[in-house]
Amino acid sequence: MLSRPPAPAGNPPSAVPQVVLAVLCGGYAIGAACGWGSPEVAAIMGDFGLSFAAFLAAVSCGLYARKRRSRFRPAWMLFAASSGMAGLGNGVWGWYEVIEGVTVPSPSLADFCFLLFAPPAIVGLLVLAKRPVTRAGWVCLGLDSWLIAGSLVTLSWSLALAHTAHFQGRSVAQSALSLAYPLLDIVLVSMVLALHFRRSSVHRSAINTAVAALALTVLCDALFSSPLLREHYRSGQILDAGWFAGSMLLAYAPWVARRAGEECTEEDVKPAARRVQPHGSRPIAGSLAALTPYLAAAVCTLGILTNVLDGRRIDRVVLFTGCTVVLALVVRQGIMLLDNITLTQELAQKENHFRSLVQGSSDVIMIAAPTGVLRYVSPAAAGVYGRDAEELVGSELASLIHPEDLGRVVHEVRRFLAAAPEDEPTTRIECRFRAGEQRSGGDGWLNVESTVNRHHGGLIFNSRDVTERVRLQAQLQHNASHDALTDLPNRALFTERVTQAVTGRRASDHDTAVLYIDLDGFKQVNDTIGHQAGDELLVQAARRLADSVRSGDIAARLGGDEFAALITGDGTRDRAAREFRIHEIADRLRIKLSEPYRIDGRDVRVAASIGVAFADLGVSPAGLLRNADLAMYRAKQAGKGRVELYAPQMQNEVAHRAELAGKLRTALNDGAFALLHQPVVELATGRVTAVAAHARWRSAQGILFTPAEFLRVGDRGRLADDGDRAAELDRWQLEEAVEQAAARHRAGYPVPVAVRLSARRLLDHALSPKGVESLLTRHGLPSRALVVELSESDPRIPLDDLERRLVALRRLGVRIALDGFGSGYAAISALRRLPVDVLRLDRGLVDGVVESARLHKITAGLLRIAGDLGMQSVADGVDLPEQVLALRSMGCTHGMGTAFSGPLDEHRLRRSLTHAHYPVPDLAGQGRAVVLTGSGLPGRQGGPVGPESLVHPPLRSNSETSVPPT
């Protein structure tokens, strides 16, 4: 039960061991007081009962010392040895009295064991005492012990020991034994008293219990040493109850710390020892320890006065002991005097050191009284505050703090003073402090950060100027929430303000709106004039936007050429009225932003597309910004330079486009697209000089369709604008064509491949010259084996950008072809500016070239232009032999169509390339020649001429190919 583990944290320890200990000691005391019922039982309990208690204490202390390894382990081992000797002595005493039934002889083995009880206990108490750190401390500890012991010897000798020292017929051994008991008890009492004032802070409860147990034992020994009690002592009397209680307390002592949760090392106690003592308090134990030498001298003097008052001659023992006590006191006072002188010198040095630190510190040290009046201010105040220290001393601290910060500072100081010092030794306060004329002209404030400590009921302020840091933090916070170029709020701050407007607005503010603004043509400004001019345009646009919105509205730059404005509501409930008001504001902003910008002496024009979305109920801040963004893109698609209001169907269109994009990716990953190649034949020889790549979609029925048909079906039958959605398909087509062409080159079919791409796709970052070069290098295809066909001329695409991109591709060795020549209104402009190697005639020119003399002349003129420019010409859609003859006669060099071959899969293409030639019609072949009829159209000679001779064979759909998938 004594070794019972401690109670869990948060629960008080169990009181069962104390109750059991009290019951045992009380029961023994009651039995001793009642005489135990018979002399025999009394003798057994007085001898073997005490022996059992002493052995129990020995086992308990030894068991604890074995389990717990600490610097106090030797003390508990010594206490175990001391209790063991006491138990052995009581056992021997009981052997004589109970077993043998004789009187215990004097001296006996029991006396020897009892004498050995005190030395281990004394040494154990020395181990438990707090160890001095200096030699002077050890000397003072020895002197204090002798002062206590000498005083007690003087007093005891004067009262009783002088009589005991006379032999009076006893032997020397008996007299020595009579003196040994009280002298050892005096030494033990001296150590108990010395330990009481010098005990260690570790295991305080256990040490106190052990000291109490030994003190109780010594008290009983002193009573037993009294001649009056010793003559009438019998085993089992009430005096034995004191020895029994002392042994039981010593048995319980080592386990007290474990039960109370005090098992810690000295390092764990040091922080607690350093806790700040409340002002005005003084440790009582320290005061008593300081008075111990004087109390000892007083006791010694009392012993000498006792002899004088009794009229007895002063005994030599008393005189010698008293002189040694006085000498020890003088030596101790000398040591303390020298120690005090040394401490005073060290204190003066430290004081000078700290004074130098305080006066030389760049921080301002201020000491304020509890009333708030400054008692001390360090000289650093002149450099930090611009005010002399003498000027600040005596001032009210409250008068120097900014009025707006005073309430917060007072509240923090009161909270700090109310907190426990050990829980919160310091605090930090930041406020504005009045500066002097040397810093701010007499009417400025400095941002000051102070570390506050307690000082004799007042406060110590360690203050430093943090004005620059506060300014820098404010600047950094501003930079984090504002655009660096235009100084408008950035996306993060704008989103925060939109969130506040949407979640915290009043019920009447349901007409709050967000305007999403994009500058049309800004990229062209960057590319033509330069990025510096583009930045200047953005700065001017931001200034116009900030000046155009109302004072309660917010304008922001979201990134690039995108701006936004938050227009707060005015309580309008009519939907038409709010739309009219917002549309009017947005249109005014559009007009303002679309006015010419004066940059580097020239006028630069850009337009503004604006999308508007209202903060309707149930719309989240992110949803509101998304809706405005969708409306802005609708405005750009509708022709730019306009204002569009958000409508719910816009979100549906976005979902449809996302769904179609997902279907396209799935089709590409699942292999639903195949790449076919159509031979390009030289009209003069029939030789295959190139192949044109065509992407086809394989339907569920196994029929191949063009990608346009896939987009139409995927977009649920509506007209599909596949300009953006087919980007991934175009990239796949280019990479697949290059990969297959490279495989054909390695197989011995070095035929160039032509890939059709739109002008918009050619300007994509993914199809940059570096990207194309990397693609050709990765697959090992020579650059001359790739022909890029420009499939359309979008008037919105700047020719300057397209020209730079095509020139860069041509430098790599890639050939450029202009597809659909003769159909677009911008074809001549493209032919004039773009680096073109091959012209591909539009199918519409080839279809009627045999029947229409007018079309024949137009086609011939275009082919003559191509020949004059040194370009190859390729006719698309050559399906009839008559077309072959007519085109060749006009100077067309190449053609492709069903007159030679339709699109082929890879297997049929390689078989066709093995033959390398297609038969071409000849003017002299089979005695027939192609001539022009009266209308100028070619006709057949040597055969019947009729309507059926000009009827074309049935042509296959342009969107369908009968070639089965491989």
Short mmCIF file of C-alpha atoms in Angstrom, two decimals, residues 679-682 685-691 750-753 815 872 874 893-895 913 916:
data_model
loop_
_atom_site.label_atom_id
_atom_site.label_comp_id
_atom_site.label_asym_id
_atom_site.label_seq_id
_atom_site.Cartn_x
_atom_site.Cartn_y
_atom_site.Cartn_z
CA PRO A 679 -2.01 11.32 -102.49
CA VAL A 680 -0.93 14.54 -104.20
CA VAL A 681 -0.11 13.63 -107.84
CA GLU A 682 2.06 15.46 -110.34
CA THR A 685 3.78 12.32 -114.82
CA GLY A 686 1.27 10.84 -112.37
CA ARG A 687 3.99 10.56 -109.73
CA VAL A 688 2.97 10.85 -106.08
CA THR A 689 4.90 13.81 -104.67
CA ALA A 690 3.17 14.26 -101.30
CA VAL A 691 0.25 13.12 -99.18
CA PRO A 750 10.18 9.56 -98.15
CA VAL A 751 6.99 11.37 -99.11
CA PRO A 752 6.23 14.79 -97.52
CA VAL A 753 3.02 15.13 -95.54
CA ARG A 815 7.17 24.49 -96.33
CA GLN A 872 3.82 25.02 -106.90
CA VAL A 874 -2.15 21.98 -106.27
CA THR A 893 1.48 21.27 -111.58
CA HIS A 894 -0.25 19.00 -109.03
CA GLY A 895 -3.67 17.75 -108.15
CA LEU A 913 3.38 4.45 -102.76
CA ALA A 916 4.57 5.48 -107.02
#
